[in-house]
Short mmCIF file of C-alpha atoms and ligand atoms in Angstrom, two decimals:
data_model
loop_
_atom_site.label_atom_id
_atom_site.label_comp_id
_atom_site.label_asym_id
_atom_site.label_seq_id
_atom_site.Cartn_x
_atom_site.Cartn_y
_atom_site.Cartn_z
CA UNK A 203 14.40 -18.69 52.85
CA UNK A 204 12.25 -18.78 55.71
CA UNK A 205 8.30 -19.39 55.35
CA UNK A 206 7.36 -15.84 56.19
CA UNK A 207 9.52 -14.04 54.08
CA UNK A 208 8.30 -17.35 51.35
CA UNK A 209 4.38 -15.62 52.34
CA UNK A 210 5.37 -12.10 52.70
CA UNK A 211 7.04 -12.16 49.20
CA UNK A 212 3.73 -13.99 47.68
CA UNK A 213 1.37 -11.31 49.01
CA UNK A 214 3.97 -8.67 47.76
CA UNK A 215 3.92 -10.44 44.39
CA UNK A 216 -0.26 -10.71 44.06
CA UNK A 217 -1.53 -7.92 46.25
CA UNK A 218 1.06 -4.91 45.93
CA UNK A 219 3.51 -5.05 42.86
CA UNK A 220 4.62 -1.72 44.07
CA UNK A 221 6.32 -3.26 46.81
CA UNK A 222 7.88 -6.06 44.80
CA UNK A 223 9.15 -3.71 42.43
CA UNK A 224 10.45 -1.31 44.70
CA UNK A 225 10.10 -3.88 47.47
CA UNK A 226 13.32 -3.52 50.01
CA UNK A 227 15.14 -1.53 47.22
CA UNK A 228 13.70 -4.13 44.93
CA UNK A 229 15.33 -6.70 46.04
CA UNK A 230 13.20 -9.92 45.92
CA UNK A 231 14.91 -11.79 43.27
CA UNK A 232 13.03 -15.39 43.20
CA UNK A 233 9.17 -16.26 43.82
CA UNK A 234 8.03 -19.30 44.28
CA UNK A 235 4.14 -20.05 43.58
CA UNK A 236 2.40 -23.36 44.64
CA UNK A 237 1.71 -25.28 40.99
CA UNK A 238 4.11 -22.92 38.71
CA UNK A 239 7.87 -22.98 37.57
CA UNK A 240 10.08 -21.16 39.83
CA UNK A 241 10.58 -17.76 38.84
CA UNK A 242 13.45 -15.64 39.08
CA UNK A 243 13.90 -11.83 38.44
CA UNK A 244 16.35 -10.01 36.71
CA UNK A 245 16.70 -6.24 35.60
CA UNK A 246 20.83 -5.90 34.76
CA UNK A 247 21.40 -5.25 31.09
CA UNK A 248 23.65 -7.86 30.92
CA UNK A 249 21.59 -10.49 32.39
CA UNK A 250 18.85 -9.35 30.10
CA UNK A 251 21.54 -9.68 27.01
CA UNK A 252 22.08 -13.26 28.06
CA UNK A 253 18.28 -14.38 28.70
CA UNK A 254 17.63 -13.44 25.39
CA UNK A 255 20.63 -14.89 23.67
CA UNK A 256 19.47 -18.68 25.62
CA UNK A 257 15.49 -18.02 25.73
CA UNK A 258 13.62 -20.75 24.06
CA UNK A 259 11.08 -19.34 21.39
CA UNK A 260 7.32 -19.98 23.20
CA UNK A 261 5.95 -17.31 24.84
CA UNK A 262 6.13 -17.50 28.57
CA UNK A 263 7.41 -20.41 28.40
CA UNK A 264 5.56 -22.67 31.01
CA UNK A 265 2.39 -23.38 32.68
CA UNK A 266 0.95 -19.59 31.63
CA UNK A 267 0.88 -21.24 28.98
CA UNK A 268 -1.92 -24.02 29.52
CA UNK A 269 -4.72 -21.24 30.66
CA UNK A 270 -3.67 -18.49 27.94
CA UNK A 271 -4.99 -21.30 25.39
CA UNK A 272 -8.14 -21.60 26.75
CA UNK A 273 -8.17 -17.76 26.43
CA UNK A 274 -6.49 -17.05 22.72
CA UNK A 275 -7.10 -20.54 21.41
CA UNK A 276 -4.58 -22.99 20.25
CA UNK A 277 -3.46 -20.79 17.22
CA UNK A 278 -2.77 -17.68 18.74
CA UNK A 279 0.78 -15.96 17.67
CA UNK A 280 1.34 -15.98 21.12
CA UNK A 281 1.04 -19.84 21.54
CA UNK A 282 2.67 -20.50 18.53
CA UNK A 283 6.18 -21.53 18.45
CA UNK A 284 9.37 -21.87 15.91
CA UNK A 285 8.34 -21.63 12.14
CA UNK A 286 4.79 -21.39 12.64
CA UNK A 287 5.01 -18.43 14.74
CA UNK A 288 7.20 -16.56 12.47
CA UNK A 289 4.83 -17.12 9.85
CA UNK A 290 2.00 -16.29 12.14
CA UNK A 291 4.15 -12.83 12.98
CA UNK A 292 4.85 -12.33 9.54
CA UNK A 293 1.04 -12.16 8.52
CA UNK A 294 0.22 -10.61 11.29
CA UNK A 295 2.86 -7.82 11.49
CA UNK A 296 2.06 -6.92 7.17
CA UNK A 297 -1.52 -5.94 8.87
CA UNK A 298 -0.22 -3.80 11.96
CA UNK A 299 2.45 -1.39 10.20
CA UNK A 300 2.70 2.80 10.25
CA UNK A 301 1.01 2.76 7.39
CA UNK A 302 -1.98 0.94 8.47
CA UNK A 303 -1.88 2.99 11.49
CA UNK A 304 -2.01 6.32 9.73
CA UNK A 305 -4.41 5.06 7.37
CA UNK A 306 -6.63 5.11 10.27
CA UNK A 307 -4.51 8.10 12.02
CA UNK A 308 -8.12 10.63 11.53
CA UNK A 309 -10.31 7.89 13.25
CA UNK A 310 -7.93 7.92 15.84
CA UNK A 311 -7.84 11.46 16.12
CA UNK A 312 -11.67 11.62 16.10
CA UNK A 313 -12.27 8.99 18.58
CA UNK A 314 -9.73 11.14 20.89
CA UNK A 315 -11.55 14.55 20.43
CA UNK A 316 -14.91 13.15 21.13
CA UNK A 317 -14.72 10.73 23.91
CA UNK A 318 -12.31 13.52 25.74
CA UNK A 319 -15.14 16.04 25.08
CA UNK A 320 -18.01 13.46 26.28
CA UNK A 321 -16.34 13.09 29.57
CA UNK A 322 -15.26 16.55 29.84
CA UNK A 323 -19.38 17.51 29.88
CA UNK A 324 -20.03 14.57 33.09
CA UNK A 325 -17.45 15.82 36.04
CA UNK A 326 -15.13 13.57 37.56
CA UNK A 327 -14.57 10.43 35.61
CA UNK A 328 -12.63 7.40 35.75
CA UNK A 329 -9.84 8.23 33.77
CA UNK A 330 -8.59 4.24 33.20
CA UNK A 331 -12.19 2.87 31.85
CA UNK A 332 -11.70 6.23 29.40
CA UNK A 333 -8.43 5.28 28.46
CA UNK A 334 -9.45 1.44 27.74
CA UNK A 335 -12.53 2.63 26.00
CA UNK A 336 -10.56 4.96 23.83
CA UNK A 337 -7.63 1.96 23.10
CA UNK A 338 -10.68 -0.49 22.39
CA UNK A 339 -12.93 1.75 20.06
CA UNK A 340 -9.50 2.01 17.83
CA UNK A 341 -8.85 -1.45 17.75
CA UNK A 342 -12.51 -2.14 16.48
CA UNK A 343 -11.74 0.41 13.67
CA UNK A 344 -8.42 -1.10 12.76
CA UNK A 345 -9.02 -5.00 13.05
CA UNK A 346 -12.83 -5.12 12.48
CA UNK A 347 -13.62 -1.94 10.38
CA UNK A 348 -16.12 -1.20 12.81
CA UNK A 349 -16.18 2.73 13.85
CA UNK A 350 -19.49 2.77 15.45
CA UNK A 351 -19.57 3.80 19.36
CA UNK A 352 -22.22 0.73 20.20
CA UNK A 353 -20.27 -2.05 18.81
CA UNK A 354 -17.39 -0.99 20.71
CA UNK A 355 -19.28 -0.37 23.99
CA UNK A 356 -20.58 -4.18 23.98
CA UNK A 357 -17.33 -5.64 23.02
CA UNK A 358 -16.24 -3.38 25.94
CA UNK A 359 -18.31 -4.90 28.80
CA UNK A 360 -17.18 -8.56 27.76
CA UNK A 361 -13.83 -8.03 27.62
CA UNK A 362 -13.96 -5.98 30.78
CA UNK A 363 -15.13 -9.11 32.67
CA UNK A 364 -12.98 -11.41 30.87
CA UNK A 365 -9.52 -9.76 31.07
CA UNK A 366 -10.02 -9.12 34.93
CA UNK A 367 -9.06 -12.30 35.07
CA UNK A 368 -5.91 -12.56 33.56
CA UNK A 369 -4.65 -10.39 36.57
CA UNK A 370 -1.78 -12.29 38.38
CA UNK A 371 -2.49 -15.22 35.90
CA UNK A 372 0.82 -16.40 37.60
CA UNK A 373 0.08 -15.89 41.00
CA UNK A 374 -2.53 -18.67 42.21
CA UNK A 375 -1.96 -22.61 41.97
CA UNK A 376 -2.97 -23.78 38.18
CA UNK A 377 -5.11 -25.90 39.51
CA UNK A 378 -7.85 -22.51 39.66
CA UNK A 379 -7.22 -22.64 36.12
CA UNK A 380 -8.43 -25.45 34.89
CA UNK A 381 -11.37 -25.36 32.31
CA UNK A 382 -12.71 -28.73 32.77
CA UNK A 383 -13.72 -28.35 36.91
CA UNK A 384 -17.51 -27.28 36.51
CA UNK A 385 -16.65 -24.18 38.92
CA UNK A 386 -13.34 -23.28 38.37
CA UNK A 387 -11.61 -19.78 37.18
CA UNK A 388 -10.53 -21.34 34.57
CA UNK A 389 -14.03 -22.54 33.08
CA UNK A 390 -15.44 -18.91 33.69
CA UNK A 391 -13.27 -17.68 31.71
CA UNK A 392 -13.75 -20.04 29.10
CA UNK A 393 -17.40 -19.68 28.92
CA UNK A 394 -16.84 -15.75 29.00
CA UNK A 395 -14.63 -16.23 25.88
CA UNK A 396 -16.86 -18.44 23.93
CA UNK A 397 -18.95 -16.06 24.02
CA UNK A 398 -16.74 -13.37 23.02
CA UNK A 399 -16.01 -15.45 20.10
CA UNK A 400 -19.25 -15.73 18.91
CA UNK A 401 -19.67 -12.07 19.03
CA UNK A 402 -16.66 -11.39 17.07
CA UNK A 403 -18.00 -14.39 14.66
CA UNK A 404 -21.17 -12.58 14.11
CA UNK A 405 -19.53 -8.91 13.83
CA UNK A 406 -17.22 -10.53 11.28
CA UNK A 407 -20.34 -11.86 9.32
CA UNK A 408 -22.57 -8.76 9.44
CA UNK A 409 -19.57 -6.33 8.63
CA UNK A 410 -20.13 -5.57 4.52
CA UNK A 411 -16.24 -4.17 4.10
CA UNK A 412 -14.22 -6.53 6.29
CA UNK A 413 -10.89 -4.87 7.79
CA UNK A 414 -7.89 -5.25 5.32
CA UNK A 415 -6.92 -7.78 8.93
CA UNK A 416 -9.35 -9.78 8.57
CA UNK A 417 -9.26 -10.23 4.99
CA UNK A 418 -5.18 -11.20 5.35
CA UNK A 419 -6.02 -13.99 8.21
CA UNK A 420 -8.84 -15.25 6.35
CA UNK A 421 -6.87 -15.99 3.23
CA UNK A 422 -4.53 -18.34 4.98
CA UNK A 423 -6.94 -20.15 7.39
CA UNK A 424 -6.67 -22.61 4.70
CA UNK A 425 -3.22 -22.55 4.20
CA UNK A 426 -1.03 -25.70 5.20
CA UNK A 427 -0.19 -25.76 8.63
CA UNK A 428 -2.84 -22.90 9.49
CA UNK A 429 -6.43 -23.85 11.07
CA UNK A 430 -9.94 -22.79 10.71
CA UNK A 431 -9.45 -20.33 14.12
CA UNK A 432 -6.39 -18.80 13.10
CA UNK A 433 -8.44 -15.75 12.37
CA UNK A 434 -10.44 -15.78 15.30
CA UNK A 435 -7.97 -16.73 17.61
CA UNK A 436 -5.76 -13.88 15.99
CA UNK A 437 -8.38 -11.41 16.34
CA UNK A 438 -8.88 -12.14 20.30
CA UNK A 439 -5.07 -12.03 20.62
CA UNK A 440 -4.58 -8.28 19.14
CA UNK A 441 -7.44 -7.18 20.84
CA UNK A 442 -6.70 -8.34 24.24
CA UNK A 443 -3.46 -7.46 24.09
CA UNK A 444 -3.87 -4.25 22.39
CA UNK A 445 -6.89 -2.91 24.24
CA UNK A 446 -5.19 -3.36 27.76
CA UNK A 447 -1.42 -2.26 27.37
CA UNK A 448 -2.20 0.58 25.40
CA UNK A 449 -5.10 1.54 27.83
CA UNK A 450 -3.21 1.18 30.14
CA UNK A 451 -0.21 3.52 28.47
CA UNK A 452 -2.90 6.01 27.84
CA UNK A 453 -4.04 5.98 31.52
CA UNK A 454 -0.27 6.70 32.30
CA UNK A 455 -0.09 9.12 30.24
CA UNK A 456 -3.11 11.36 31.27
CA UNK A 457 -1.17 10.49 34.78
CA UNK A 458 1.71 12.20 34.36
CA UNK A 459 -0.01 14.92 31.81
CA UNK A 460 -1.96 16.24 34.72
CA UNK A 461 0.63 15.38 37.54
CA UNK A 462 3.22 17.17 35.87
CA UNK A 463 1.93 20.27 35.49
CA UNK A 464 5.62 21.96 34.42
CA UNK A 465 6.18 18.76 32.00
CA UNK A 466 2.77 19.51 30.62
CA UNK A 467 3.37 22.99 30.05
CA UNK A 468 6.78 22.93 28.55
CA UNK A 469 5.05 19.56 26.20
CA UNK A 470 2.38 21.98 25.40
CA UNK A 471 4.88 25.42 24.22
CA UNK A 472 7.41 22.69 21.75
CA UNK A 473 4.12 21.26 20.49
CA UNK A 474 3.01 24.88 19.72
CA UNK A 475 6.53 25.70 18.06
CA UNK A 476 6.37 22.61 15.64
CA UNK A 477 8.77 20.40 17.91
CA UNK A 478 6.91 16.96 17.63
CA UNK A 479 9.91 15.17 18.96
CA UNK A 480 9.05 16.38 22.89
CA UNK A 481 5.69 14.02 22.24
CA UNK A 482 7.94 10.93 21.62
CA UNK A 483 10.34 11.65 24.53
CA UNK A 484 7.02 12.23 26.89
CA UNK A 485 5.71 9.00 25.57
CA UNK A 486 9.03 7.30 26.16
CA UNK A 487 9.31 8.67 29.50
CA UNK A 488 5.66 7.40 30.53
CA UNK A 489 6.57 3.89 28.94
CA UNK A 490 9.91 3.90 31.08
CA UNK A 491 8.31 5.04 34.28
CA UNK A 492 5.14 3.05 33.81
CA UNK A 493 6.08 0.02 31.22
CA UNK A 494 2.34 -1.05 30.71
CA UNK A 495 3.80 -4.85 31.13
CA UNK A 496 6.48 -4.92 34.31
CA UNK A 497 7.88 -8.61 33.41
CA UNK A 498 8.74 -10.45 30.16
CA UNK A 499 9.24 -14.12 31.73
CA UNK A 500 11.12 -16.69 29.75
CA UNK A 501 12.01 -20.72 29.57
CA UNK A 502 15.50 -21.06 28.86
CA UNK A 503 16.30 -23.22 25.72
CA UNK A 504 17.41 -26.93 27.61
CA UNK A 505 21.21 -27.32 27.96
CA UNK A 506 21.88 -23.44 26.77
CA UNK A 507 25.31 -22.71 28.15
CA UNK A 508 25.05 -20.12 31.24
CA UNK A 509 27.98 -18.23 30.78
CA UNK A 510 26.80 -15.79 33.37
CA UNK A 511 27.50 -16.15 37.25
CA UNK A 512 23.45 -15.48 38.15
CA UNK A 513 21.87 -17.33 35.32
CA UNK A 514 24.13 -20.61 36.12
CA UNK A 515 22.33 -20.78 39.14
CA UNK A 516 19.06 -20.64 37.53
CA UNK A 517 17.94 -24.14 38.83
CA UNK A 518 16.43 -26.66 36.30
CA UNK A 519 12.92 -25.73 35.05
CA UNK A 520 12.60 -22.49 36.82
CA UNK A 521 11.87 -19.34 34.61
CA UNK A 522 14.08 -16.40 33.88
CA UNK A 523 11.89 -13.36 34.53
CA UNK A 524 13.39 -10.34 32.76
CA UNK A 525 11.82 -7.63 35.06
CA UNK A 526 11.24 -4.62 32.97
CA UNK A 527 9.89 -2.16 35.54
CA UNK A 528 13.11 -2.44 37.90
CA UNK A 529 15.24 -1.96 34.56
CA UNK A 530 13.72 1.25 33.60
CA UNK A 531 14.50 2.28 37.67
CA UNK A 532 18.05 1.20 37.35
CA UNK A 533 19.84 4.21 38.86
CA UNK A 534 23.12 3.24 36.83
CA UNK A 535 21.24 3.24 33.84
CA UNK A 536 18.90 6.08 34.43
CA UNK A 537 19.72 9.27 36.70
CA UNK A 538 17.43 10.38 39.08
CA UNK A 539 15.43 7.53 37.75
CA UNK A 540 11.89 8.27 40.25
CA UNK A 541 11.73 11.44 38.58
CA UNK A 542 9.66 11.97 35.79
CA UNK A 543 11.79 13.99 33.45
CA UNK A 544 11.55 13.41 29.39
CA UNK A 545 14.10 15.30 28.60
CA UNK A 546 16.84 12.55 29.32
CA UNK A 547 15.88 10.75 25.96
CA UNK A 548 16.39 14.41 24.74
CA UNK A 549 19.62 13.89 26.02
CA UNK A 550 20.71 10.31 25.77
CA UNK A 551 18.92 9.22 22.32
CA UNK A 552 19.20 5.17 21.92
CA UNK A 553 18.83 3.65 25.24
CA UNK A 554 19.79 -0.43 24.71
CA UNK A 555 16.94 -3.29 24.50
CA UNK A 556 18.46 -4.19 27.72
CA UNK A 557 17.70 -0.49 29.16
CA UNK A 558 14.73 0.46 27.58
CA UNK A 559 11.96 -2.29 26.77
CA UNK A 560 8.50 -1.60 27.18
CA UNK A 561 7.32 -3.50 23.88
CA UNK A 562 9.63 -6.69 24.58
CA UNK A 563 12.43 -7.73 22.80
CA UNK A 564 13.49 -10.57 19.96
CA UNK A 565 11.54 -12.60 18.63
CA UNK A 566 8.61 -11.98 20.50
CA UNK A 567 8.11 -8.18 19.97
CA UNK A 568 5.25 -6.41 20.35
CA UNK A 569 3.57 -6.74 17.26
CA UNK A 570 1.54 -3.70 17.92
CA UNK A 571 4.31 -1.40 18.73
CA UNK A 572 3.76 1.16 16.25
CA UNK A 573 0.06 1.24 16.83
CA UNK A 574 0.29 1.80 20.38
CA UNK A 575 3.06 4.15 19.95
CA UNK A 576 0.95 6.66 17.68
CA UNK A 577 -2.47 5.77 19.56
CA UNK A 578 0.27 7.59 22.69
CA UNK A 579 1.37 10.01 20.31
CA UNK A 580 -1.88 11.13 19.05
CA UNK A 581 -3.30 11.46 22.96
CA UNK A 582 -0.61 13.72 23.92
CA UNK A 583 -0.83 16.09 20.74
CA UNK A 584 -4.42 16.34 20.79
CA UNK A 585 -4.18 17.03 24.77
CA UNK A 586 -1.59 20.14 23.73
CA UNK A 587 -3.33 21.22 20.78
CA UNK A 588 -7.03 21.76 21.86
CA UNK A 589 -5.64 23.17 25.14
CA UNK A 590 -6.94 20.16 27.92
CA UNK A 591 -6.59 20.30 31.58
CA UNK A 592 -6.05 17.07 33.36
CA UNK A 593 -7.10 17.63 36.78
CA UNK A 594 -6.39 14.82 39.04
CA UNK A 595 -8.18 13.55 41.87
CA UNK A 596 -5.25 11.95 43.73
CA UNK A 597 -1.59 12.49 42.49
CA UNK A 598 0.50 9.54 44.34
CA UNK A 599 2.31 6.97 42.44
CA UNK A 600 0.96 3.87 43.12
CA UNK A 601 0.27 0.58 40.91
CA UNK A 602 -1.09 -2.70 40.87
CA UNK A 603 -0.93 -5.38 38.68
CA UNK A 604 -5.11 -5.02 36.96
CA UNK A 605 -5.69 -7.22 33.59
CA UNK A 606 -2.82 -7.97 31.51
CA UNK A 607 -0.97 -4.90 32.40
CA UNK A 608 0.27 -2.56 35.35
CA UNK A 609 -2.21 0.81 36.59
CA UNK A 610 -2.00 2.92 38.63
CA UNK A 611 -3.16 1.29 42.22
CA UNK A 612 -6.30 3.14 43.42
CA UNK A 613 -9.34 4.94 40.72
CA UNK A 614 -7.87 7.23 38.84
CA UNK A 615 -10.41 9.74 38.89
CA UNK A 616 -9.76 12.79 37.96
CA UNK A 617 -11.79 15.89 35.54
CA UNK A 618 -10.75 16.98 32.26
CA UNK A 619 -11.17 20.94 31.56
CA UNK A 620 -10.39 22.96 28.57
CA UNK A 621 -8.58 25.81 28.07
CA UNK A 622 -7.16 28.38 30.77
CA UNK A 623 -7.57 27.48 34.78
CA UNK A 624 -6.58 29.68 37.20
CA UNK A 625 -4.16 29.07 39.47
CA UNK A 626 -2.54 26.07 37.50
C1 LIG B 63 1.57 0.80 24.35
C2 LIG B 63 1.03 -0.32 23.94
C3 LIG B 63 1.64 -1.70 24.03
C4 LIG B 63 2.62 -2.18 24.86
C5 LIG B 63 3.40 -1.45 25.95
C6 LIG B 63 2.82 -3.58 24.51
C7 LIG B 63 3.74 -4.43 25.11
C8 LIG B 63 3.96 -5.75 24.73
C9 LIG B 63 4.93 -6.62 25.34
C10 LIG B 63 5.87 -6.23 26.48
C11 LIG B 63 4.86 -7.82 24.70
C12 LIG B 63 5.68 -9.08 25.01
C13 LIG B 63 6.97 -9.02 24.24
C14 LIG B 63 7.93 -10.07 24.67
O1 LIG B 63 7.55 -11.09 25.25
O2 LIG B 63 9.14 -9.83 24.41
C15 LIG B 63 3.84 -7.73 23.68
C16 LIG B 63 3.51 -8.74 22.81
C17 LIG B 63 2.51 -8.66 21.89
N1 LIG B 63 1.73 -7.55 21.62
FE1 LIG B 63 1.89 -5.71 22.51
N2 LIG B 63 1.96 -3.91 23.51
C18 LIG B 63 1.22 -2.80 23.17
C19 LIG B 63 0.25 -2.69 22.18
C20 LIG B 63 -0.15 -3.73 21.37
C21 LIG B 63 -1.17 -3.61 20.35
C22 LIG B 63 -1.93 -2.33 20.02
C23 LIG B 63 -1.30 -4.85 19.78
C24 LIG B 63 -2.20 -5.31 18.65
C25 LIG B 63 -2.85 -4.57 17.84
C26 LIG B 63 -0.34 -5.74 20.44
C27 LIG B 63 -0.16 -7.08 20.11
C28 LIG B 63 0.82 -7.88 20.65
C29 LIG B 63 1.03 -9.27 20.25
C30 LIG B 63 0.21 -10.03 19.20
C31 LIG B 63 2.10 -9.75 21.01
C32 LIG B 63 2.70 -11.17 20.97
C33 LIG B 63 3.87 -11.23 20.00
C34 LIG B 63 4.47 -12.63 19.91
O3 LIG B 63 4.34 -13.40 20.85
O4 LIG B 63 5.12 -12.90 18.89
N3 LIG B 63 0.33 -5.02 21.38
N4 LIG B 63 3.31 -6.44 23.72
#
């Protein structure tokens, strides 16, 4: 591979993922970053089948992993590995369920209605801080108990500055990373979390009904084989995770709401008629088009057999990169697949895991899968129901890779109206 196509791919890879993705019909299989494990792309289903049959259990799998512990802390599900992070899920998951969700499923709804109308009353907005805002103020109802607008808005500004920097956390040499240089990236960001930590500590402390979450972690921090952070560390992990991919799925999906104006429409008539299942194809359709996370990368398990032609080349140490984003485009898989169109899951219901994976797949799952899919579900009713407009600024497709998850590439601005406009 010669060095410019070596520099042209790297810039691709940091600077416009909507060229890698798409890149010369997505074709840029392998990246190679000074200071990380080779990494290599795939998107066929049955590449995908075989990368999960040989993936070793930890979560990314190499050095991502080093600087997301200085983020989550050393007992975060996501840094956990074999039995511990089963249990870890276990506990975890018994917290996040549909119940829990629709326990909360009027909060949600309220948070919706009135953050939609605040914006509504000040013009143009920036329809991805609204959709992070709304994803965060849930999360503080559902892991903290804490419904009130304030808390959420200062929890918002740290973790605003502190999950910038998990953009492209695979893209620059480690050595940025590392916590211990005075001036480093990495020792920002661990400041910026110590601090977040302390806030959480102290919201924990104050709060006089803890969340039915916090009460589960708390019981087993002293539990064999658990630590004293397990909770907080916990608490960071949902909340980071949660607050960004399902921001960022709500940002989508006001997207393609207001792009869409047909989709919209014909969402907005089955809605009327009682037909609830056109919300979950729209929401699958925005989560295929727009999978909030575009790769799932993964260490294979050390002398796995590689029964496959492409993954026996998969050199020693590099990193199998399932690439979700250029699965959901996968013209044999998908028809027509730049088209927005949510009637094909009203067509074809059941895609694969190796077709359709915006929440992951085995053993590392989302864990928040059901919330985020009803904090999507709830947006798009509520848009229908109380009759919102969605009137974009700009309508092209672009992305970039922003936080933990993908958005669209320039500020989505864009004014929401109620009730009849002419001439849409
Ligand atoms: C639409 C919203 C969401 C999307 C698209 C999404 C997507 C994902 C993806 C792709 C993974 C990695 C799975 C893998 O490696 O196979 C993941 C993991 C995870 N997500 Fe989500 N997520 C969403 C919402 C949430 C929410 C709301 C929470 C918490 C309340 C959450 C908590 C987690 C956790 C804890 C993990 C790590 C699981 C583990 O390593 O065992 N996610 N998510």
């Amino acid at each position: 591979m010669s060095v410019f196509a070596r520099v042209l791919d790297n810039i691709y890879w940091r600077y416009y993922p909507y060229r890698f993705m798409y890149g010369k019909s997505g074709s840029i299989t392998h990246l190679d970053v000074d200071g990380w494990e080779k990494l290599r792309f795939f998107s066929e289903p049955d590449e995908l089948k075989e990368i999960s049959r040989n993936a070793d259990k930890v979560f990314l799998g190499g050095a991502g992993n080093e600087f997301l512990q200085s983020l989550f802390g050393p007992e975060s599900v996501f840094l956990l590995d074999g039995e511990k992070h089963l249990q870890a899920r276990k506990i975890i998951s018994s917290e996040l369920t549909n119940t829990a969700v629709s326990d909360i499923q009027p909060f949600i709804d309220t948070v919706i209605q009135s953050e939609l109308c605040r914006v509504s009353d000040c013009g143009r907005t920036d329809l991805c801080s609204l959709a992070r805002f709304i994803a965060l103020r849930i999360m503080c109802k559902l892991l903290l108990n804490r419904q009130d607008r304030a808390v959420a808005k200062s929890l918002f500004k740290q973790l605003e500055q502190l999950t910038g920097f998990m953009a492209n956390i695979v893209s620059f040499n480690k050595r940025y990373w590392r916590a211990r240089q005075r001036i480093s990236v990495g020792s920002f960001v661990e400041r910026q979390t110590n601090k977040l930590r302390t806030t959480l500590n102290t919201l924990i402390l104050e709060s006089d009904h803890s969340s039915q979450f916090i009460k589960k972690l708390n019981s087993v921090c002293d539990h064999p084989g658990f630590g004293p952070s397990f909770l907080i560390d916990n608490l960071i992990s949902c909340m980071t995770a949660g607050y960004d991919t399902t921001g960022s799925a709500l940002a989508w999906s006001l997207f393609w709401f207001g792009r869409e104006a047909g989709e919209a429409q014909y969402l907005r008539t089955a809605v009327a008629a009682g037909d609830m299942k056109a919300i979950k194809y729209f929401r699958q359709e925005v989560l295929r088009y727009c999978p909030p996370i575009d790769v799932l990368p993964r260490k294979l398990r050390s002398g796995c057999e590689h029964s496959s032609d492409v993954l026996s080349q998969l050199e020693e140490g590099a990193v199998a990169c399932p690439y979700i984003h250029r699965a959901h485009h996968r013209a044999q898989t998908y028809q027509n697949p730049e088209r927005f169109s949510p009637q094909r899951f009203a067509r074809k219901e059941g895609y694969s895991n190796n077709e359709f994976c915006p929440f992951g797949a085995g053993n590392r799952l989302c864990l928040g899968m059901n919330v985020g899919r009803v904090i999507m579900d709830r947006l798009l009713t509520i848009l229908c129901t109380d009759d919102w407009n969605v009137c974009l600024s700009n309508h092209r497709f672009r992305l970039v890779r922003r936080n933990v998850s993908i958005w669209p590439g320039y500020p989505l601005k864009g004014k929401l109206i109620r009730g009849k406009i002419s001439g849409l």
